[in-house]
Amino acid sequence: MAKTRPNEPCPCGSGKKYKKCCAKAPILKNKHFGYRKKDNIKNEKDIIGMRTACSFNAQLMRYIRPHIQAGISTEEINTLVHDYTLAHGHIPAPLNYHGFPKSVCTSLNHVVCHGIPCKEDILKNGDIINVDVTTIVDGYHGDQSETFYVGTDISDDAKLVTETSRRSLEIGIENVKPGRKLIDVCGAIEDFVLGEGCSVVRDFTGHGIGLKFHEEPQVPHYRTASIRNVVLQPGMTFTIEPMVNIGDWRIKILEDKWTAVTADGSLSAQFEHTLLVTEDGVEVLTATE
Ligand code: MF3
Ligand code: CO
Ligand code: CO
């Protein structure tokens, strides 16, 4: 992270010079920002590890994109992700995570998240599919996902739910700044999605991320009291990953214990990035061109 010079205004927003404020009292800094140990603030070494893991994960996303075409099975997508990750000496985080059987999540149409790749699911013109890739590099996790249009025959509903999800992640990212309340970021996402006539899934959230796949804080994509005390601080790394439904927000879990589908069978879309809160804003660690 860029170093603040002694005479510059303190990034905590106190209005004092940095040298008179957080520079001399890291404990004070923590107070300004509403520090909670469980928010997992990363040190310099962690941040370098996260940058490296996320940049590989972004490379993996760039690799898989051109393969998302009509005719490919989700099993084949899984094999490509798995082999590419191993060929680079890394670990696909989903594999065996709490018993998840594959190396990537592939969520087709009304599947909200955690879709399990299989030979039977073959992409066809008009589908939308979320591909969620997560890699462990030297212990650190990078996590991101995108929803793809398969072919050109995309319904207006599919476009609306996909573009609403894409934009809601951007809005979330635009709102990430040190000193801001997490609940305001989450609220901005919720307001946008509801304004587009779509709904926000409530059963799954974004999450802190680092040496663990899922850590504190939880990052819901709606306002909720459980996060009212969380203030964004430099060194926090977390995901934003809004799951947006065209119909009702409710979901159900299939018998495989993983696949989450919309309860009403309506379309669902999702985008995800891993973020770092910096001294003056946000770094999208999993950014691709
Ligand atoms: N990648 C998902 C997330 O964004 C989590 C997948 S867990 C798995 O948090 F076990 F299904 F892989
Ligand atoms: Co995630
Ligand atoms: Co993910």
PDB file of C-alpha atoms and ligand atoms in Angstrom:
ATOM      1  CA  MET A   1       0.000   0.000   0.000  1.00  0.00           C
ATOM      2  CA  ALA A   2       1.164   3.571  -0.658  1.00  0.00           C
ATOM      3  CA  LYS A   3       2.750   5.190   2.371  1.00  0.00           C
ATOM      4  CA  THR A   4       1.139   8.323   3.773  1.00  0.00           C
ATOM      5  CA  ARG A   5       3.695  11.161   4.290  1.00  0.00           C
ATOM      6  CA  PRO A   6       3.916  12.668   7.777  1.00  0.00           C
ATOM      7  CA  ASN A   7       2.396  16.037   6.818  1.00  0.00           C
ATOM      8  CA  GLU A   8      -0.428  14.651   4.710  1.00  0.00           C
ATOM      9  CA  PRO A   9      -3.939  14.443   6.159  1.00  0.00           C
ATOM     10  CA  CYS A  10      -4.446  11.247   8.097  1.00  0.00           C
ATOM     11  CA  PRO A  11      -6.217   8.605   5.964  1.00  0.00           C
ATOM     12  CA  CYS A  12      -8.476   7.839   8.890  1.00  0.00           C
ATOM     13  CA  GLY A  13     -10.356  11.049   8.133  1.00  0.00           C
ATOM     14  CA  SER A  14      -9.705  12.662  11.516  1.00  0.00           C
ATOM     15  CA  GLY A  15      -8.673  15.940   9.827  1.00  0.00           C
ATOM     16  CA  LYS A  16      -5.316  15.862  11.645  1.00  0.00           C
ATOM     17  CA  LYS A  17      -1.914  15.479  10.032  1.00  0.00           C
ATOM     18  CA  TYR A  18      -0.866  11.857   9.665  1.00  0.00           C
ATOM     19  CA  LYS A  19       2.185  12.366  11.931  1.00  0.00           C
ATOM     20  CA  LYS A  20      -0.043  13.718  14.718  1.00  0.00           C
ATOM     21  CA  CYS A  21      -2.542  10.916  14.371  1.00  0.00           C
ATOM     22  CA  CYS A  22      -2.370   7.315  13.200  1.00  0.00           C
ATOM     23  CA  ALA A  23       1.389   7.419  12.398  1.00  0.00           C
ATOM     24  CA  LYS A  24       2.297   7.630  16.055  1.00  0.00           C
ATOM     25  CA  ALA A  25      -0.467   5.531  17.466  1.00  0.00           C
ATOM     26  CA  PRO A  26      -1.507   2.427  15.600  1.00  0.00           C
ATOM     27  CA  ILE A  27      -3.872   1.646  18.424  1.00  0.00           C
ATOM     28  CA  LEU A  28      -5.562   4.997  17.892  1.00  0.00           C
ATOM     29  CA  LYS A  29      -5.816   4.189  14.202  1.00  0.00           C
ATOM     30  CA  ASN A  30      -7.645   1.093  15.127  1.00  0.00           C
ATOM     31  CA  LYS A  31     -10.012   3.099  17.268  1.00  0.00           C
ATOM     32  CA  HIS A  32     -10.782   5.541  14.455  1.00  0.00           C
ATOM     33  CA  PHE A  33     -11.650   2.730  12.147  1.00  0.00           C
ATOM     34  CA  GLY A  34     -13.715   0.729  14.559  1.00  0.00           C
ATOM     35  CA  TYR A  35     -11.079  -2.008  14.572  1.00  0.00           C
ATOM     36  CA  ARG A  36     -12.273  -5.512  15.395  1.00  0.00           C
ATOM     37  CA  LYS A  37      -9.666  -8.241  15.607  1.00  0.00           C
ATOM     38  CA  LYS A  38     -11.986 -10.643  13.858  1.00  0.00           C
ATOM     39  CA  ASP A  39     -12.078  -8.464  10.734  1.00  0.00           C
ATOM     40  CA  ASN A  40      -8.721 -10.010   9.765  1.00  0.00           C
ATOM     41  CA  ILE A  41      -6.704  -6.948   8.788  1.00  0.00           C
ATOM     42  CA  LYS A  42      -3.813  -8.130   6.606  1.00  0.00           C
ATOM     43  CA  ASN A  43      -0.153  -7.159   7.084  1.00  0.00           C
ATOM     44  CA  GLU A  44       2.273  -6.376   4.233  1.00  0.00           C
ATOM     45  CA  LYS A  45       3.262 -10.029   3.815  1.00  0.00           C
ATOM     46  CA  ASP A  46      -0.376 -11.123   3.631  1.00  0.00           C
ATOM     47  CA  ILE A  47      -1.117  -8.409   1.083  1.00  0.00           C
ATOM     48  CA  ILE A  48       1.711  -9.535  -1.188  1.00  0.00           C
ATOM     49  CA  GLY A  49       0.415 -13.120  -0.853  1.00  0.00           C
ATOM     50  CA  MET A  50      -3.130 -12.018  -1.702  1.00  0.00           C
ATOM     51  CA  ARG A  51      -1.955 -10.002  -4.732  1.00  0.00           C
ATOM     52  CA  THR A  52      -0.102 -13.031  -6.063  1.00  0.00           C
ATOM     53  CA  ALA A  53      -2.988 -15.468  -5.496  1.00  0.00           C
ATOM     54  CA  CYS A  54      -5.582 -13.120  -6.976  1.00  0.00           C
ATOM     55  CA  SER A  55      -3.470 -12.304  -9.981  1.00  0.00           C
ATOM     56  CA  PHE A  56      -3.114 -16.027 -10.773  1.00  0.00           C
ATOM     57  CA  ASN A  57      -6.853 -16.477 -10.274  1.00  0.00           C
ATOM     58  CA  ALA A  58      -7.517 -13.622 -12.722  1.00  0.00           C
ATOM     59  CA  GLN A  59      -5.177 -15.296 -15.219  1.00  0.00           C
ATOM     60  CA  LEU A  60      -7.216 -18.502 -14.791  1.00  0.00           C
ATOM     61  CA  MET A  61     -10.423 -16.557 -15.481  1.00  0.00           C
ATOM     62  CA  ARG A  62      -8.890 -15.120 -18.663  1.00  0.00           C
ATOM     63  CA  TYR A  63      -7.853 -18.642 -19.675  1.00  0.00           C
ATOM     64  CA  ILE A  64     -11.301 -20.168 -19.201  1.00  0.00           C
ATOM     65  CA  ARG A  65     -13.388 -17.373 -20.791  1.00  0.00           C
ATOM     66  CA  PRO A  66     -13.031 -18.353 -24.470  1.00  0.00           C
ATOM     67  CA  HIS A  67     -14.013 -21.953 -23.620  1.00  0.00           C
ATOM     68  CA  ILE A  68     -17.483 -20.964 -22.365  1.00  0.00           C
ATOM     69  CA  GLN A  69     -19.323 -21.813 -25.594  1.00  0.00           C
ATOM     70  CA  ALA A  70     -22.322 -23.831 -26.693  1.00  0.00           C
ATOM     71  CA  GLY A  71     -21.443 -27.551 -26.811  1.00  0.00           C
ATOM     72  CA  ILE A  72     -18.986 -27.685 -23.892  1.00  0.00           C
ATOM     73  CA  SER A  73     -20.035 -29.613 -20.774  1.00  0.00           C
ATOM     74  CA  THR A  74     -19.534 -28.208 -17.293  1.00  0.00           C
ATOM     75  CA  GLU A  75     -17.423 -31.324 -16.640  1.00  0.00           C
ATOM     76  CA  GLU A  76     -15.051 -30.213 -19.401  1.00  0.00           C
ATOM     77  CA  ILE A  77     -14.899 -26.707 -17.908  1.00  0.00           C
ATOM     78  CA  ASN A  78     -13.969 -28.324 -14.608  1.00  0.00           C
ATOM     79  CA  THR A  79     -11.182 -30.358 -16.221  1.00  0.00           C
ATOM     80  CA  LEU A  80      -9.748 -27.274 -17.933  1.00  0.00           C
ATOM     81  CA  VAL A  81      -9.764 -25.273 -14.667  1.00  0.00           C
ATOM     82  CA  HIS A  82      -8.337 -28.164 -12.673  1.00  0.00           C
ATOM     83  CA  ASP A  83      -5.527 -28.995 -15.129  1.00  0.00           C
ATOM     84  CA  TYR A  84      -4.525 -25.346 -15.690  1.00  0.00           C
ATOM     85  CA  THR A  85      -4.311 -24.736 -11.933  1.00  0.00           C
ATOM     86  CA  LEU A  86      -2.209 -27.847 -11.287  1.00  0.00           C
ATOM     87  CA  ALA A  87       0.014 -27.143 -14.303  1.00  0.00           C
ATOM     88  CA  HIS A  88       0.933 -23.848 -12.628  1.00  0.00           C
ATOM     89  CA  GLY A  89       1.653 -25.550  -9.299  1.00  0.00           C
ATOM     90  CA  HIS A  90      -1.425 -24.272  -7.467  1.00  0.00           C
ATOM     91  CA  ILE A  91      -4.489 -25.739  -5.764  1.00  0.00           C
ATOM     92  CA  PRO A  92      -8.130 -25.400  -6.861  1.00  0.00           C
ATOM     93  CA  ALA A  93      -9.764 -24.239  -3.608  1.00  0.00           C
ATOM     94  CA  PRO A  94     -13.268 -25.688  -4.178  1.00  0.00           C
ATOM     95  CA  LEU A  95     -11.999 -29.300  -4.510  1.00  0.00           C
ATOM     96  CA  ASN A  96     -12.828 -31.126  -1.258  1.00  0.00           C
ATOM     97  CA  TYR A  97     -13.740 -27.834   0.447  1.00  0.00           C
ATOM     98  CA  HIS A  98     -16.266 -29.078   3.038  1.00  0.00           C
ATOM     99  CA  GLY A  99     -16.699 -32.025   0.701  1.00  0.00           C
ATOM    100  CA  PHE A 100     -17.342 -30.115  -2.555  1.00  0.00           C
ATOM    101  CA  PRO A 101     -16.527 -32.709  -5.254  1.00  0.00           C
ATOM    102  CA  LYS A 102     -15.113 -30.539  -8.076  1.00  0.00           C
ATOM    103  CA  SER A 103     -12.539 -27.796  -8.761  1.00  0.00           C
ATOM    104  CA  VAL A 104     -14.905 -25.044  -9.919  1.00  0.00           C
ATOM    105  CA  CYS A 105     -18.550 -24.045  -9.434  1.00  0.00           C
ATOM    106  CA  THR A 106     -20.664 -23.875 -12.602  1.00  0.00           C
ATOM    107  CA  SER A 107     -24.140 -22.422 -12.064  1.00  0.00           C
ATOM    108  CA  LEU A 108     -26.505 -22.592 -15.041  1.00  0.00           C
ATOM    109  CA  ASN A 109     -29.636 -20.440 -15.514  1.00  0.00           C
ATOM    110  CA  HIS A 110     -31.781 -20.905 -12.374  1.00  0.00           C
ATOM    111  CA  VAL A 111     -28.823 -22.212 -10.347  1.00  0.00           C
ATOM    112  CA  VAL A 112     -27.859 -19.466  -7.888  1.00  0.00           C
ATOM    113  CA  CYS A 113     -24.421 -20.785  -6.889  1.00  0.00           C
ATOM    114  CA  HIS A 114     -22.373 -23.902  -6.024  1.00  0.00           C
ATOM    115  CA  GLY A 115     -23.443 -25.769  -9.165  1.00  0.00           C
ATOM    116  CA  ILE A 116     -21.460 -29.006  -9.496  1.00  0.00           C
ATOM    117  CA  PRO A 117     -19.872 -29.639 -12.907  1.00  0.00           C
ATOM    118  CA  CYS A 118     -21.083 -32.819 -14.637  1.00  0.00           C
ATOM    119  CA  LYS A 119     -21.077 -34.511 -18.056  1.00  0.00           C
ATOM    120  CA  GLU A 120     -24.841 -34.114 -18.492  1.00  0.00           C
ATOM    121  CA  ASP A 121     -24.861 -30.290 -18.376  1.00  0.00           C
ATOM    122  CA  ILE A 122     -23.929 -29.167 -21.862  1.00  0.00           C
ATOM    123  CA  LEU A 123     -24.058 -25.450 -22.622  1.00  0.00           C
ATOM    124  CA  LYS A 124     -26.526 -24.399 -25.274  1.00  0.00           C
ATOM    125  CA  ASN A 125     -27.421 -21.208 -27.099  1.00  0.00           C
ATOM    126  CA  GLY A 126     -29.453 -18.932 -24.806  1.00  0.00           C
ATOM    127  CA  ASP A 127     -28.065 -20.214 -21.498  1.00  0.00           C
ATOM    128  CA  ILE A 128     -26.444 -18.032 -18.878  1.00  0.00           C
ATOM    129  CA  ILE A 129     -23.777 -19.635 -16.715  1.00  0.00           C
ATOM    130  CA  ASN A 130     -21.747 -18.419 -13.768  1.00  0.00           C
ATOM    131  CA  VAL A 131     -18.221 -19.790 -13.508  1.00  0.00           C
ATOM    132  CA  ASP A 132     -16.725 -19.250 -10.037  1.00  0.00           C
ATOM    133  CA  VAL A 133     -12.983 -19.922  -9.785  1.00  0.00           C
ATOM    134  CA  THR A 134     -10.926 -19.876  -6.585  1.00  0.00           C
ATOM    135  CA  THR A 135      -7.230 -20.745  -6.285  1.00  0.00           C
ATOM    136  CA  ILE A 136      -4.887 -21.301  -3.357  1.00  0.00           C
ATOM    137  CA  VAL A 137      -1.415 -19.905  -4.105  1.00  0.00           C
ATOM    138  CA  ASP A 138       1.163 -20.296  -1.300  1.00  0.00           C
ATOM    139  CA  GLY A 139      -1.711 -20.579   1.170  1.00  0.00           C
ATOM    140  CA  TYR A 140      -3.578 -17.441   0.056  1.00  0.00           C
ATOM    141  CA  HIS A 141      -6.925 -17.476  -1.749  1.00  0.00           C
ATOM    142  CA  GLY A 142      -8.088 -15.561  -4.830  1.00  0.00           C
ATOM    143  CA  ASP A 143     -11.845 -15.802  -5.571  1.00  0.00           C
ATOM    144  CA  GLN A 144     -13.852 -14.402  -8.495  1.00  0.00           C
ATOM    145  CA  SER A 145     -16.739 -15.253 -10.776  1.00  0.00           C
ATOM    146  CA  GLU A 146     -18.479 -14.076 -13.930  1.00  0.00           C
ATOM    147  CA  THR A 147     -21.781 -14.879 -15.594  1.00  0.00           C
ATOM    148  CA  PHE A 148     -21.460 -15.630 -19.320  1.00  0.00           C
ATOM    149  CA  TYR A 149     -23.951 -15.476 -22.161  1.00  0.00           C
ATOM    150  CA  VAL A 150     -23.893 -18.668 -24.224  1.00  0.00           C
ATOM    151  CA  GLY A 151     -24.447 -17.803 -27.878  1.00  0.00           C
ATOM    152  CA  THR A 152     -26.563 -14.869 -29.021  1.00  0.00           C
ATOM    153  CA  ASP A 153     -30.104 -16.043 -28.269  1.00  0.00           C
ATOM    154  CA  ILE A 154     -30.246 -14.388 -24.844  1.00  0.00           C
ATOM    155  CA  SER A 155     -33.673 -13.513 -23.420  1.00  0.00           C
ATOM    156  CA  ASP A 156     -34.423 -10.037 -22.091  1.00  0.00           C
ATOM    157  CA  ASP A 157     -34.811 -11.510 -18.588  1.00  0.00           C
ATOM    158  CA  ALA A 158     -31.405 -13.186 -18.813  1.00  0.00           C
ATOM    159  CA  LYS A 159     -29.821  -9.919 -19.934  1.00  0.00           C
ATOM    160  CA  LEU A 160     -31.536  -7.920 -17.187  1.00  0.00           C
ATOM    161  CA  VAL A 161     -30.526 -10.242 -14.365  1.00  0.00           C
ATOM    162  CA  THR A 162     -26.958 -10.552 -15.663  1.00  0.00           C
ATOM    163  CA  GLU A 163     -26.384  -6.839 -16.259  1.00  0.00           C
ATOM    164  CA  THR A 164     -27.994  -5.979 -12.906  1.00  0.00           C
ATOM    165  CA  SER A 165     -25.618  -8.330 -11.127  1.00  0.00           C
ATOM    166  CA  ARG A 166     -22.602  -7.039 -13.086  1.00  0.00           C
ATOM    167  CA  ARG A 167     -23.459  -3.416 -12.311  1.00  0.00           C
ATOM    168  CA  SER A 168     -24.299  -4.086  -8.657  1.00  0.00           C
ATOM    169  CA  LEU A 169     -20.782  -5.469  -8.097  1.00  0.00           C
ATOM    170  CA  GLU A 170     -19.314  -2.330  -9.725  1.00  0.00           C
ATOM    171  CA  ILE A 171     -21.469  -0.150  -7.469  1.00  0.00           C
ATOM    172  CA  GLY A 172     -20.312  -2.106  -4.442  1.00  0.00           C
ATOM    173  CA  ILE A 173     -16.666  -1.637  -5.450  1.00  0.00           C
ATOM    174  CA  GLU A 174     -17.164   2.100  -6.080  1.00  0.00           C
ATOM    175  CA  ASN A 175     -18.417   2.405  -2.501  1.00  0.00           C
ATOM    176  CA  VAL A 176     -15.431   0.704  -0.823  1.00  0.00           C
ATOM    177  CA  LYS A 177     -13.265   3.248   1.023  1.00  0.00           C
ATOM    178  CA  PRO A 178     -11.489   3.201   4.396  1.00  0.00           C
ATOM    179  CA  GLY A 179     -13.660   4.680   7.109  1.00  0.00           C
ATOM    180  CA  ARG A 180     -16.945   3.723   5.404  1.00  0.00           C
ATOM    181  CA  LYS A 181     -19.429   1.481   7.071  1.00  0.00           C
ATOM    182  CA  LEU A 182     -19.728  -1.907   5.418  1.00  0.00           C
ATOM    183  CA  ILE A 183     -23.506  -1.681   5.745  1.00  0.00           C
ATOM    184  CA  ASP A 184     -23.529   1.349   3.407  1.00  0.00           C
ATOM    185  CA  VAL A 185     -21.693  -0.623   0.715  1.00  0.00           C
ATOM    186  CA  CYS A 186     -24.149  -3.485   1.109  1.00  0.00           C
ATOM    187  CA  GLY A 187     -27.088  -1.069   1.102  1.00  0.00           C
ATOM    188  CA  ALA A 188     -25.940   0.556  -2.161  1.00  0.00           C
ATOM    189  CA  ILE A 189     -25.929  -2.878  -3.824  1.00  0.00           C
ATOM    190  CA  GLU A 190     -29.377  -3.726  -2.465  1.00  0.00           C
ATOM    191  CA  ASP A 191     -30.903  -0.400  -3.537  1.00  0.00           C
ATOM    192  CA  PHE A 192     -29.595  -0.752  -7.085  1.00  0.00           C
ATOM    193  CA  VAL A 193     -30.791  -4.346  -7.529  1.00  0.00           C
ATOM    194  CA  LEU A 194     -34.274  -3.671  -6.143  1.00  0.00           C
ATOM    195  CA  GLY A 195     -34.491  -0.518  -8.304  1.00  0.00           C
ATOM    196  CA  GLU A 196     -33.939  -2.685 -11.392  1.00  0.00           C
ATOM    197  CA  GLY A 197     -36.878  -4.880 -10.360  1.00  0.00           C
ATOM    198  CA  CYS A 198     -34.688  -7.845  -9.401  1.00  0.00           C
ATOM    199  CA  SER A 199     -34.073  -9.429  -5.970  1.00  0.00           C
ATOM    200  CA  VAL A 200     -31.000 -10.097  -3.831  1.00  0.00           C
ATOM    201  CA  VAL A 201     -30.276 -13.617  -2.535  1.00  0.00           C
ATOM    202  CA  ARG A 202     -30.009 -13.560   1.261  1.00  0.00           C
ATOM    203  CA  ASP A 203     -28.725 -17.051   2.062  1.00  0.00           C
ATOM    204  CA  PHE A 204     -25.204 -16.449   0.717  1.00  0.00           C
ATOM    205  CA  THR A 205     -22.866 -13.511   1.197  1.00  0.00           C
ATOM    206  CA  GLY A 206     -19.468 -12.201   0.236  1.00  0.00           C
ATOM    207  CA  HIS A 207     -16.758 -12.866   2.785  1.00  0.00           C
ATOM    208  CA  GLY A 208     -13.392 -11.968   4.205  1.00  0.00           C
ATOM    209  CA  ILE A 209     -10.676 -13.992   2.470  1.00  0.00           C
ATOM    210  CA  GLY A 210      -6.985 -14.695   3.052  1.00  0.00           C
ATOM    211  CA  LEU A 211      -5.289 -17.813   4.361  1.00  0.00           C
ATOM    212  CA  LYS A 212      -8.864 -19.085   4.736  1.00  0.00           C
ATOM    213  CA  PHE A 213     -11.381 -19.328   1.876  1.00  0.00           C
ATOM    214  CA  HIS A 214     -14.163 -17.830   3.999  1.00  0.00           C
ATOM    215  CA  GLU A 215     -13.373 -15.617   6.969  1.00  0.00           C
ATOM    216  CA  GLU A 216     -14.881 -12.637   8.771  1.00  0.00           C
ATOM    217  CA  PRO A 217     -16.409 -10.267   7.971  1.00  0.00           C
ATOM    218  CA  GLN A 218     -19.515 -11.506   6.212  1.00  0.00           C
ATOM    219  CA  VAL A 219     -20.439  -9.260   3.298  1.00  0.00           C
ATOM    220  CA  PRO A 220     -24.183  -9.525   2.691  1.00  0.00           C
ATOM    221  CA  HIS A 221     -25.572  -7.766  -0.373  1.00  0.00           C
ATOM    222  CA  TYR A 222     -28.353  -6.148   1.656  1.00  0.00           C
ATOM    223  CA  ARG A 223     -28.650  -4.137   4.863  1.00  0.00           C
ATOM    224  CA  THR A 224     -28.696  -6.247   7.994  1.00  0.00           C
ATOM    225  CA  ALA A 225     -28.021  -5.534  11.656  1.00  0.00           C
ATOM    226  CA  SER A 226     -25.312  -8.181  11.996  1.00  0.00           C
ATOM    227  CA  ILE A 227     -22.782  -5.966  10.163  1.00  0.00           C
ATOM    228  CA  ARG A 228     -23.749  -2.620  11.665  1.00  0.00           C
ATOM    229  CA  ASN A 229     -20.445  -2.262  13.557  1.00  0.00           C
ATOM    230  CA  VAL A 230     -18.104  -3.161  10.716  1.00  0.00           C
ATOM    231  CA  VAL A 231     -16.038  -0.233   9.383  1.00  0.00           C
ATOM    232  CA  LEU A 232     -13.779  -0.658   6.336  1.00  0.00           C
ATOM    233  CA  GLN A 233     -10.094  -0.373   7.153  1.00  0.00           C
ATOM    234  CA  PRO A 234      -6.905  -0.472   5.072  1.00  0.00           C
ATOM    235  CA  GLY A 235      -5.654  -4.041   4.866  1.00  0.00           C
ATOM    236  CA  MET A 236      -9.060  -5.719   4.850  1.00  0.00           C
ATOM    237  CA  THR A 237      -9.486  -8.246   2.023  1.00  0.00           C
ATOM    238  CA  PHE A 238     -12.954  -9.498   1.189  1.00  0.00           C
ATOM    239  CA  THR A 239     -15.171 -10.463  -1.719  1.00  0.00           C
ATOM    240  CA  ILE A 240     -18.300  -8.838  -3.043  1.00  0.00           C
ATOM    241  CA  GLU A 241     -20.403 -11.341  -5.009  1.00  0.00           C
ATOM    242  CA  PRO A 242     -24.045 -10.337  -5.387  1.00  0.00           C
ATOM    243  CA  MET A 243     -26.393 -13.148  -6.430  1.00  0.00           C
ATOM    244  CA  VAL A 244     -29.315 -11.517  -8.233  1.00  0.00           C
ATOM    245  CA  ASN A 245     -32.607 -13.227  -9.141  1.00  0.00           C
ATOM    246  CA  ILE A 246     -35.118 -12.046 -11.713  1.00  0.00           C
ATOM    247  CA  GLY A 247     -37.916 -13.402  -9.525  1.00  0.00           C
ATOM    248  CA  ASP A 248     -38.142 -14.071  -5.808  1.00  0.00           C
ATOM    249  CA  TRP A 249     -34.979 -14.012  -3.634  1.00  0.00           C
ATOM    250  CA  ARG A 250     -35.702 -17.368  -2.007  1.00  0.00           C
ATOM    251  CA  ILE A 251     -33.545 -20.385  -2.805  1.00  0.00           C
ATOM    252  CA  LYS A 252     -33.537 -24.090  -2.141  1.00  0.00           C
ATOM    253  CA  ILE A 253     -30.692 -26.584  -1.938  1.00  0.00           C
ATOM    254  CA  LEU A 254     -30.858 -29.724  -4.067  1.00  0.00           C
ATOM    255  CA  GLU A 255     -30.313 -33.258  -2.776  1.00  0.00           C
ATOM    256  CA  ASP A 256     -26.617 -33.134  -3.622  1.00  0.00           C
ATOM    257  CA  LYS A 257     -26.433 -30.750  -0.610  1.00  0.00           C
ATOM    258  CA  TRP A 258     -24.608 -28.089  -2.704  1.00  0.00           C
ATOM    259  CA  THR A 259     -26.544 -26.843  -5.719  1.00  0.00           C
ATOM    260  CA  ALA A 260     -28.546 -23.756  -4.747  1.00  0.00           C
ATOM    261  CA  VAL A 261     -31.429 -22.981  -7.117  1.00  0.00           C
ATOM    262  CA  THR A 262     -34.061 -20.262  -7.115  1.00  0.00           C
ATOM    263  CA  ALA A 263     -37.160 -21.530  -5.306  1.00  0.00           C
ATOM    264  CA  ASP A 264     -39.417 -20.196  -8.090  1.00  0.00           C
ATOM    265  CA  GLY A 265     -37.223 -21.496 -10.939  1.00  0.00           C
ATOM    266  CA  SER A 266     -36.407 -17.969 -12.152  1.00  0.00           C
ATOM    267  CA  LEU A 267     -33.025 -16.960 -13.595  1.00  0.00           C
ATOM    268  CA  SER A 268     -30.121 -15.973 -11.350  1.00  0.00           C
ATOM    269  CA  ALA A 269     -26.770 -14.297 -12.089  1.00  0.00           C
ATOM    270  CA  GLN A 270     -23.637 -13.419 -10.125  1.00  0.00           C
ATOM    271  CA  PHE A 271     -20.307 -11.604 -10.437  1.00  0.00           C
ATOM    272  CA  GLU A 272     -17.498 -11.642  -7.867  1.00  0.00           C
ATOM    273  CA  HIS A 273     -14.186  -9.944  -7.181  1.00  0.00           C
ATOM    274  CA  THR A 274     -11.667 -10.130  -4.325  1.00  0.00           C
ATOM    275  CA  LEU A 275     -10.874  -6.627  -3.005  1.00  0.00           C
ATOM    276  CA  LEU A 276      -8.270  -4.952  -0.808  1.00  0.00           C
ATOM    277  CA  VAL A 277      -9.160  -1.807   1.144  1.00  0.00           C
ATOM    278  CA  THR A 278      -6.243   0.613   0.639  1.00  0.00           C
ATOM    279  CA  GLU A 279      -5.324   3.850   2.419  1.00  0.00           C
ATOM    280  CA  ASP A 280      -7.428   5.859  -0.002  1.00  0.00           C
ATOM    281  CA  GLY A 281      -9.854   3.472  -1.649  1.00  0.00           C
ATOM    282  CA  VAL A 282      -9.883  -0.001  -3.080  1.00  0.00           C
ATOM    283  CA  GLU A 283      -7.719  -2.321  -5.166  1.00  0.00           C
ATOM    284  CA  VAL A 284      -9.549  -4.965  -7.206  1.00  0.00           C
ATOM    285  CA  LEU A 285      -7.117  -7.818  -6.647  1.00  0.00           C
ATOM    286  CA  THR A 286      -8.778 -10.138  -9.175  1.00  0.00           C
ATOM    287  CA  ALA A 287      -9.114  -7.510 -11.929  1.00  0.00           C
ATOM    288  CA  THR A 288      -8.690  -8.692 -15.526  1.00  0.00           C
ATOM    289  CA  GLU A 289      -8.493  -6.533 -18.618  1.00  0.00           C
TER     290      GLU A 289
HETATM  291  N1  MF3 B   1     -16.425 -19.595  -4.649  1.00  0.00           N
HETATM  292  C1  MF3 B   1     -17.546 -19.568  -3.753  1.00  0.00           C
HETATM  293  C2  MF3 B   1     -17.542 -18.210  -3.086  1.00  0.00           C
HETATM  294  O1  MF3 B   1     -17.464 -17.262  -3.784  1.00  0.00           O
HETATM  295  C3  MF3 B   1     -17.530 -20.640  -2.743  1.00  0.00           C
HETATM  296  C4  MF3 B   1     -17.565 -22.000  -3.316  1.00  0.00           C
HETATM  297  S1  MF3 B   1     -17.479 -23.137  -2.044  1.00  0.00           S
HETATM  298  C5  MF3 B   1     -17.441 -24.597  -2.866  1.00  0.00           C
HETATM  299  O2  MF3 B   1     -17.529 -18.036  -1.920  1.00  0.00           O
HETATM  300  F1  MF3 B   1     -17.201 -25.498  -1.983  1.00  0.00           F
HETATM  301  F2  MF3 B   1     -18.597 -24.761  -3.458  1.00  0.00           F
HETATM  302  F3  MF3 B   1     -16.504 -24.532  -3.761  1.00  0.00           F
HETATM  303 CO    CO B   2     -16.471 -15.837  -2.633  1.00  0.00          CO
HETATM  304 CO    CO B   3     -16.353 -17.464  -5.526  1.00  0.00          CO
END
